[in-house]
PDB file of C-alpha atoms in Angstrom:
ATOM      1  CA  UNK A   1       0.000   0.000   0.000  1.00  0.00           C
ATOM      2  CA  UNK A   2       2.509   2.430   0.879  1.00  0.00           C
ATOM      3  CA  UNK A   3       4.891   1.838  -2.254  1.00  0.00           C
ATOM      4  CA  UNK A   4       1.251   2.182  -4.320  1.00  0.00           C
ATOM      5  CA  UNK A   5       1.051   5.832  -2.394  1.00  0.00           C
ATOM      6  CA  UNK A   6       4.719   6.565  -3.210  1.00  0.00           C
ATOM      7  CA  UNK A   7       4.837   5.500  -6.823  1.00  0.00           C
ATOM      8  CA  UNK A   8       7.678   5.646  -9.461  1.00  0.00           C
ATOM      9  CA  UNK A   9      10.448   6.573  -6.934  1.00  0.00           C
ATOM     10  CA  UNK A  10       9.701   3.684  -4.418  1.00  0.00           C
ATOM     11  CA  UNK A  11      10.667   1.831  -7.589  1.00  0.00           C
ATOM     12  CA  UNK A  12      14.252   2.234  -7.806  1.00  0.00           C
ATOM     13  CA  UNK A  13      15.472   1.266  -4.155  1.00  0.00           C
ATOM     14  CA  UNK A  14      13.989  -1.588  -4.510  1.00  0.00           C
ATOM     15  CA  UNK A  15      14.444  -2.786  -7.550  1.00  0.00           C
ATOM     16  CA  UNK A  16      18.152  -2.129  -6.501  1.00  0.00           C
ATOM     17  CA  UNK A  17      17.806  -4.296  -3.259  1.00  0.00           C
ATOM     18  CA  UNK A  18      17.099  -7.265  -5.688  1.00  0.00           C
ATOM     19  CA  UNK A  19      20.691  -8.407  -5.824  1.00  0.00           C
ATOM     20  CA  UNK A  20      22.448 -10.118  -4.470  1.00  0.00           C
ATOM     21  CA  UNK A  21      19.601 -12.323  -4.483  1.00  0.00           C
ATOM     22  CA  UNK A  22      19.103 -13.632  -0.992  1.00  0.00           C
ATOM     23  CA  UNK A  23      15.986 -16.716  -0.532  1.00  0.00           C
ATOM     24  CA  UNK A  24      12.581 -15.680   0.487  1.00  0.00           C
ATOM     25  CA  UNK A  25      13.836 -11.608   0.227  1.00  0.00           C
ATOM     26  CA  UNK A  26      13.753 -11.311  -3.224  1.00  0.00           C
ATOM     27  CA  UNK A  27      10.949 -13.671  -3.989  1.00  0.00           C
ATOM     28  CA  UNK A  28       9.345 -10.693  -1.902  1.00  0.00           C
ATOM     29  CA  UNK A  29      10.181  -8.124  -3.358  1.00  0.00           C
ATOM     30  CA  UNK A  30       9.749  -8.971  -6.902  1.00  0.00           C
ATOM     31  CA  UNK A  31       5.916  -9.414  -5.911  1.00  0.00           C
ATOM     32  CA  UNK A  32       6.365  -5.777  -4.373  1.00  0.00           C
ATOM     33  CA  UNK A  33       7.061  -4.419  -7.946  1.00  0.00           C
ATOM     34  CA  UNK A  34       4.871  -6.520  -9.221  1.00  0.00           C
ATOM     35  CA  UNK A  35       2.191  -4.951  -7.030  1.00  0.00           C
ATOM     36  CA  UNK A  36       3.293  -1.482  -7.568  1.00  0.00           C
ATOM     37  CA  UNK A  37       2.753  -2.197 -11.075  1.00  0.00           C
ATOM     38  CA  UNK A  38       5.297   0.555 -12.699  1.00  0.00           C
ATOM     39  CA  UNK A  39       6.979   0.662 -16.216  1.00  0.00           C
ATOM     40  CA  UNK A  40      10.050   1.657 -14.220  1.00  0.00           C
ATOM     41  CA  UNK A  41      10.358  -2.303 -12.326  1.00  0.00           C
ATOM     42  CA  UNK A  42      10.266  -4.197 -15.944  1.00  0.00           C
ATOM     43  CA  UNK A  43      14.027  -3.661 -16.241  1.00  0.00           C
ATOM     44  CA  UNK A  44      15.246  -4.504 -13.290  1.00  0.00           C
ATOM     45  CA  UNK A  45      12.951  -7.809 -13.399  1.00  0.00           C
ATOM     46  CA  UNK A  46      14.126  -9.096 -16.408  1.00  0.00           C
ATOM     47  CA  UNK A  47      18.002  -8.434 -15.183  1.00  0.00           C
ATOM     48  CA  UNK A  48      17.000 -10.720 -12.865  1.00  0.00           C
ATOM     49  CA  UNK A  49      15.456 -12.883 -15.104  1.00  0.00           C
ATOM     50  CA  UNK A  50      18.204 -13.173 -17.201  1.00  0.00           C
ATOM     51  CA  UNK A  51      20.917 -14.035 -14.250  1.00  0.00           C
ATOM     52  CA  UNK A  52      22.699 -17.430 -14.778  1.00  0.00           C
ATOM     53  CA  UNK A  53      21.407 -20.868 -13.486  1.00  0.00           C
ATOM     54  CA  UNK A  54      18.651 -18.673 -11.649  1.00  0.00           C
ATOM     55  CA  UNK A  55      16.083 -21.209 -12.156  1.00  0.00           C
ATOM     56  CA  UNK A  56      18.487 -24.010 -10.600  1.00  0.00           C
ATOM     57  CA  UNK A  57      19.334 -22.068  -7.496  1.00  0.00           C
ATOM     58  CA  UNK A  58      15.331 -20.502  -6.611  1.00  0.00           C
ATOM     59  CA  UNK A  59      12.390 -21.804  -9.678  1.00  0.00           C
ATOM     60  CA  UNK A  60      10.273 -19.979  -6.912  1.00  0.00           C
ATOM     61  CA  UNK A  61      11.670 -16.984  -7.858  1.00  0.00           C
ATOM     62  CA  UNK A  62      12.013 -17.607 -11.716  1.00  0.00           C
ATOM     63  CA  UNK A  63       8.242 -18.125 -11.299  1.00  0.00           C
ATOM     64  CA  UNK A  64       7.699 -14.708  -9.233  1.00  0.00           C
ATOM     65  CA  UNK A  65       9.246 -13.292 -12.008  1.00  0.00           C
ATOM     66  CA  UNK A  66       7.211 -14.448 -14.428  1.00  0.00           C
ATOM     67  CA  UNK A  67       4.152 -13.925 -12.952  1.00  0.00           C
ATOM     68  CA  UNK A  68       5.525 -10.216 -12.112  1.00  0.00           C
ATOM     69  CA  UNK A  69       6.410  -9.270 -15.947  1.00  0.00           C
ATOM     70  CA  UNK A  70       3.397 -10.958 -17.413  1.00  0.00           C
ATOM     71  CA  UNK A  71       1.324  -8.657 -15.173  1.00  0.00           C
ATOM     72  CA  UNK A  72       3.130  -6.062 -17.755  1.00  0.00           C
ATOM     73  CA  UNK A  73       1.602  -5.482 -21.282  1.00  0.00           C
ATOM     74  CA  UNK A  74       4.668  -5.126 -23.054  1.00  0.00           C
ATOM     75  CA  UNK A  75       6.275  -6.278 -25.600  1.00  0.00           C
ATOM     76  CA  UNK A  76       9.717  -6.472 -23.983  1.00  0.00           C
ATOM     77  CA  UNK A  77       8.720  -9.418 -21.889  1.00  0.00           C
ATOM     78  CA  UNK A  78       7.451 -11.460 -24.232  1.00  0.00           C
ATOM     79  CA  UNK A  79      11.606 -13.030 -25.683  1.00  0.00           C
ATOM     80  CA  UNK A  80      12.804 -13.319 -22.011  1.00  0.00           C
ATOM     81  CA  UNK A  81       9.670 -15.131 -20.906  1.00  0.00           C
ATOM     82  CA  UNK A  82       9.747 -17.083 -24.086  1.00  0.00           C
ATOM     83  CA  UNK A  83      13.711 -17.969 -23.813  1.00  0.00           C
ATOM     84  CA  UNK A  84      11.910 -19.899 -20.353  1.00  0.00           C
ATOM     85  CA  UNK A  85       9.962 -22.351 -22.161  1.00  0.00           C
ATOM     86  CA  UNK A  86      13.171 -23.951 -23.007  1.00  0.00           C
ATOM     87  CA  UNK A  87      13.728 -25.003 -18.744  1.00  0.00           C
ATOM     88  CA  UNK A  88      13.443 -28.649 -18.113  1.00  0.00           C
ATOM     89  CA  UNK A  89      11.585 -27.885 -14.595  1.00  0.00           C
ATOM     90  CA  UNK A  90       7.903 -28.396 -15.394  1.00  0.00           C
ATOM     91  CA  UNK A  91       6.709 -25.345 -12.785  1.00  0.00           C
ATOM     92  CA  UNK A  92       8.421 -23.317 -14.358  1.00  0.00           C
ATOM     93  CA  UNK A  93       7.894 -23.843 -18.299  1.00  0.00           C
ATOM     94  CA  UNK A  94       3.945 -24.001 -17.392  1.00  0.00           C
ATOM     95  CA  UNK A  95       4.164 -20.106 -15.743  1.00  0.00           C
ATOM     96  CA  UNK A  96       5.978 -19.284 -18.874  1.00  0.00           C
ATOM     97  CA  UNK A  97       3.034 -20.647 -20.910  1.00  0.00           C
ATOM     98  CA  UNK A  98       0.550 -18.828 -18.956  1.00  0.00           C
ATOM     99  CA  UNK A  99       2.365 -15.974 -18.946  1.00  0.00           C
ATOM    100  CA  UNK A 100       2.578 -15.954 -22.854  1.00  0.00           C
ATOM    101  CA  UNK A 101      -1.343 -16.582 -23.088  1.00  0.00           C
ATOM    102  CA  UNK A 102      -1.980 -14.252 -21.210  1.00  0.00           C
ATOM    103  CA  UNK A 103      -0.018 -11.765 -23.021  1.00  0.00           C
ATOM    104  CA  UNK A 104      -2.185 -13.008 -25.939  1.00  0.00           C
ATOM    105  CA  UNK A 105      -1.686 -10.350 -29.004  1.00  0.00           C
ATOM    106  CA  UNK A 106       1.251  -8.983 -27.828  1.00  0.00           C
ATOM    107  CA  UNK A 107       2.876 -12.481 -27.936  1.00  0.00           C
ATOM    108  CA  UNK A 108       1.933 -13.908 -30.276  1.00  0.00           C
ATOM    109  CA  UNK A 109       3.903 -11.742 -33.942  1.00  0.00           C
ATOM    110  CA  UNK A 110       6.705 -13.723 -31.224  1.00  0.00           C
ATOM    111  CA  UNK A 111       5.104 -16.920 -30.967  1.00  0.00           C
ATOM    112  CA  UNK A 112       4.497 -17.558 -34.640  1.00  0.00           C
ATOM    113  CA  UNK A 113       8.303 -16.201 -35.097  1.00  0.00           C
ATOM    114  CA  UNK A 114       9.346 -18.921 -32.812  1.00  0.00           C
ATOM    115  CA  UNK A 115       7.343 -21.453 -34.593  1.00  0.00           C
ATOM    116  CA  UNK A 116      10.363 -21.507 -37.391  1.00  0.00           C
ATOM    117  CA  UNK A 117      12.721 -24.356 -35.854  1.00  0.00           C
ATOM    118  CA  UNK A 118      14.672 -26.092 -37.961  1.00  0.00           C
ATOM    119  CA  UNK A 119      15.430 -29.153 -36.052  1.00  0.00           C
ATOM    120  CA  UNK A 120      13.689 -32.433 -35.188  1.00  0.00           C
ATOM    121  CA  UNK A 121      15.929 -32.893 -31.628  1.00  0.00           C
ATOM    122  CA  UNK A 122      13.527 -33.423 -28.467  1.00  0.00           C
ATOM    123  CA  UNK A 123      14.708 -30.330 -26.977  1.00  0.00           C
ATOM    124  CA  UNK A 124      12.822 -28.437 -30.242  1.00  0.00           C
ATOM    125  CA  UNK A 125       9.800 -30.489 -29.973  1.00  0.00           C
ATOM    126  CA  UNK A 126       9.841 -29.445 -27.114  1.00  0.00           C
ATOM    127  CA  UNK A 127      10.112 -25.822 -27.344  1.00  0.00           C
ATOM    128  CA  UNK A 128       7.585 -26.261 -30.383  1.00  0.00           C
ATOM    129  CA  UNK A 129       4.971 -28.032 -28.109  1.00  0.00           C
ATOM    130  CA  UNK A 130       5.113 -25.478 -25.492  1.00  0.00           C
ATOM    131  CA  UNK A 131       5.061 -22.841 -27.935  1.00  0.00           C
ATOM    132  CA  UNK A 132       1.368 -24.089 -29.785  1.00  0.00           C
ATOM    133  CA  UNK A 133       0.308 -24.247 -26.326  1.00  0.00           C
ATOM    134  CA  UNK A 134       0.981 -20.939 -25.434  1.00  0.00           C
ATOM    135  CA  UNK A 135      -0.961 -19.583 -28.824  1.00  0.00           C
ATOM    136  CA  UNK A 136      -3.744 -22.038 -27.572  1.00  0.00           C
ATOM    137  CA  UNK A 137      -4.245 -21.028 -24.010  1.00  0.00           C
ATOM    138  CA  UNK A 138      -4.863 -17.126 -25.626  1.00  0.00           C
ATOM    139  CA  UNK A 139      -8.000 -15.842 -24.803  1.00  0.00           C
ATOM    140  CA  UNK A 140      -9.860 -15.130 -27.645  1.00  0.00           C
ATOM    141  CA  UNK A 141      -8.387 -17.427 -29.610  1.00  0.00           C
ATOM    142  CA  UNK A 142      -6.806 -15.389 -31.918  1.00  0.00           C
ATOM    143  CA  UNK A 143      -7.657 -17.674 -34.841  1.00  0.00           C
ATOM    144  CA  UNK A 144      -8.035 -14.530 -37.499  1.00  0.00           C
ATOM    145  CA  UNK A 145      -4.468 -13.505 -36.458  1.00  0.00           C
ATOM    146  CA  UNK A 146      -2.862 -16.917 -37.422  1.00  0.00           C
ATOM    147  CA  UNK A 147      -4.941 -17.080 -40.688  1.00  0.00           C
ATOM    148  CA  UNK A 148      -3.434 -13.435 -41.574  1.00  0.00           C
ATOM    149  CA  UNK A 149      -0.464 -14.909 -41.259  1.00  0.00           C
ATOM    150  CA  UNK A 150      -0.432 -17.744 -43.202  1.00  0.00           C
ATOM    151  CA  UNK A 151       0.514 -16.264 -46.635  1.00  0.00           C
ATOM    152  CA  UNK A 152       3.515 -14.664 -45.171  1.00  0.00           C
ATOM    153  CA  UNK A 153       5.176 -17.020 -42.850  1.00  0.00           C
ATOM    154  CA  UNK A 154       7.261 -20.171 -44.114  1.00  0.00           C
ATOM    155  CA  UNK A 155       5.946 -23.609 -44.623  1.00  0.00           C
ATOM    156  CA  UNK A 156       7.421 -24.580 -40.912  1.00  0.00           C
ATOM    157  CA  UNK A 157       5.597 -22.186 -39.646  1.00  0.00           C
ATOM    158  CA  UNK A 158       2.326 -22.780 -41.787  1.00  0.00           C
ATOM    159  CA  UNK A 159       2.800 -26.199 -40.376  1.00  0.00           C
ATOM    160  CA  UNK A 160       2.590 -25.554 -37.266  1.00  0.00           C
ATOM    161  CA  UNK A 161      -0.202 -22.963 -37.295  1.00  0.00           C
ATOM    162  CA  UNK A 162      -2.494 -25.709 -38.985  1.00  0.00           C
ATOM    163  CA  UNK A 163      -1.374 -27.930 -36.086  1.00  0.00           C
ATOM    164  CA  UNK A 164      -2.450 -25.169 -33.417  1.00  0.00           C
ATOM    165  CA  UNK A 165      -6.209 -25.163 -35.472  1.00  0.00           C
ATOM    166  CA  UNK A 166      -5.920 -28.873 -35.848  1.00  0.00           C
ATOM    167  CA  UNK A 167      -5.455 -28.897 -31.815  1.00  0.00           C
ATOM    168  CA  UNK A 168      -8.067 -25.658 -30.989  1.00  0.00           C
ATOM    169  CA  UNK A 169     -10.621 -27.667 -32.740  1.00  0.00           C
ATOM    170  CA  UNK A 170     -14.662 -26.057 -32.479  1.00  0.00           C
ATOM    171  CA  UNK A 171     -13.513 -22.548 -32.268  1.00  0.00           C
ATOM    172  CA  UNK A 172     -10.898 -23.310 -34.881  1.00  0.00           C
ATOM    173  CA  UNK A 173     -13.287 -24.867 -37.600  1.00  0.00           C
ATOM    174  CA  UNK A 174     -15.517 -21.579 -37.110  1.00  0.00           C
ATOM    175  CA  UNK A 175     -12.820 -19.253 -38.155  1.00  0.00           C
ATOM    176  CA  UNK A 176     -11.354 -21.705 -41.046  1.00  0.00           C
ATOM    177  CA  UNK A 177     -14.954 -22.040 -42.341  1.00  0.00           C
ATOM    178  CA  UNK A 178     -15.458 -18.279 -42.843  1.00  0.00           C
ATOM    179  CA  UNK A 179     -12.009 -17.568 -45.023  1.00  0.00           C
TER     180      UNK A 179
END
């Protein structure tokens, strides 16, 4: 309540008292920007983000943060949260998929970007199955979006977006039937 009453310059001291990361403290305070909800705390989040074997040494807080910067309607969340889809820990590739629904068009030029992989390892299915799943959990399905598309993306990618309608199914067939 009292950073909410302060605003933008409550920001700054603590997004500087998120490193050195210490257990439980930072988990904290990242939900502490993410309640103050200010432009100013995306930066800072995503540093954090971004820090080396992160997820190994606190998921909790990889998932803080990505509930904090999908609370954030912009587009420079969207590549960090997506680089998190690649982490083998399930709780933490399943925030990043919410996070990236819920995102929904501001995702998703992104999303159908990262649709173009060019390998057939399980890592890239992978990344590939968690990426359809992403574009499926958007609310509305943004089904006109991905036909748009179509005529400009590469076959990999055309692929892959008749997949995601294969998968959507009802809602799907309703926007395939009108174009």
């Amino acid at each position: 309540y009292i950073l909410r009453e302060i605003g933008t310059p409550a920001v700054e001291p603590v997004a500087q008292a998120l490193t050195p990361i210490v257990p439980g403290r930072t988990r904290l305070l990242v939900q502490v920007l993410e309640q103050v909800h200010d432009a100013h705390a995306i930066q800072p989040l995503l540093a954090l983000l971004q820090t080396p074997s992160i997820s190994q040494d606190d998921p909790l807080l990889v998932i803080a943060l990505i509930r904090s910067l999908s609370q954030f309607a912009a587009k420079q969340v969207v590549a960090p949260i997506l680089n998190v889809l690649s982490n083998p820990l399930p709780q933490i590739y399943e925030e990043a998929i919410d996070a990236l629904s819920s995102l929904g068009n501001i995702a998703l030029d992104t999303l159908i970007a990262a649709l173009d992989v060019r390998e057939d390892t399980p890592d890239a299915l992978s990344s590939l199955a968690r990426i359809r799943r992403a574009i499926l959990g958007m609310h509305p399905f943004p089904g006109e979006a991905l036909i748009n598309v179509l005529g400009q993306v590469n076959d990999r990618q055309a692929q892959q977006i008749m997949t995601i309608f294969r998968m959507q199914g009802a809602d799907a067939a309703h926007v395939l039937v009108q174009h």
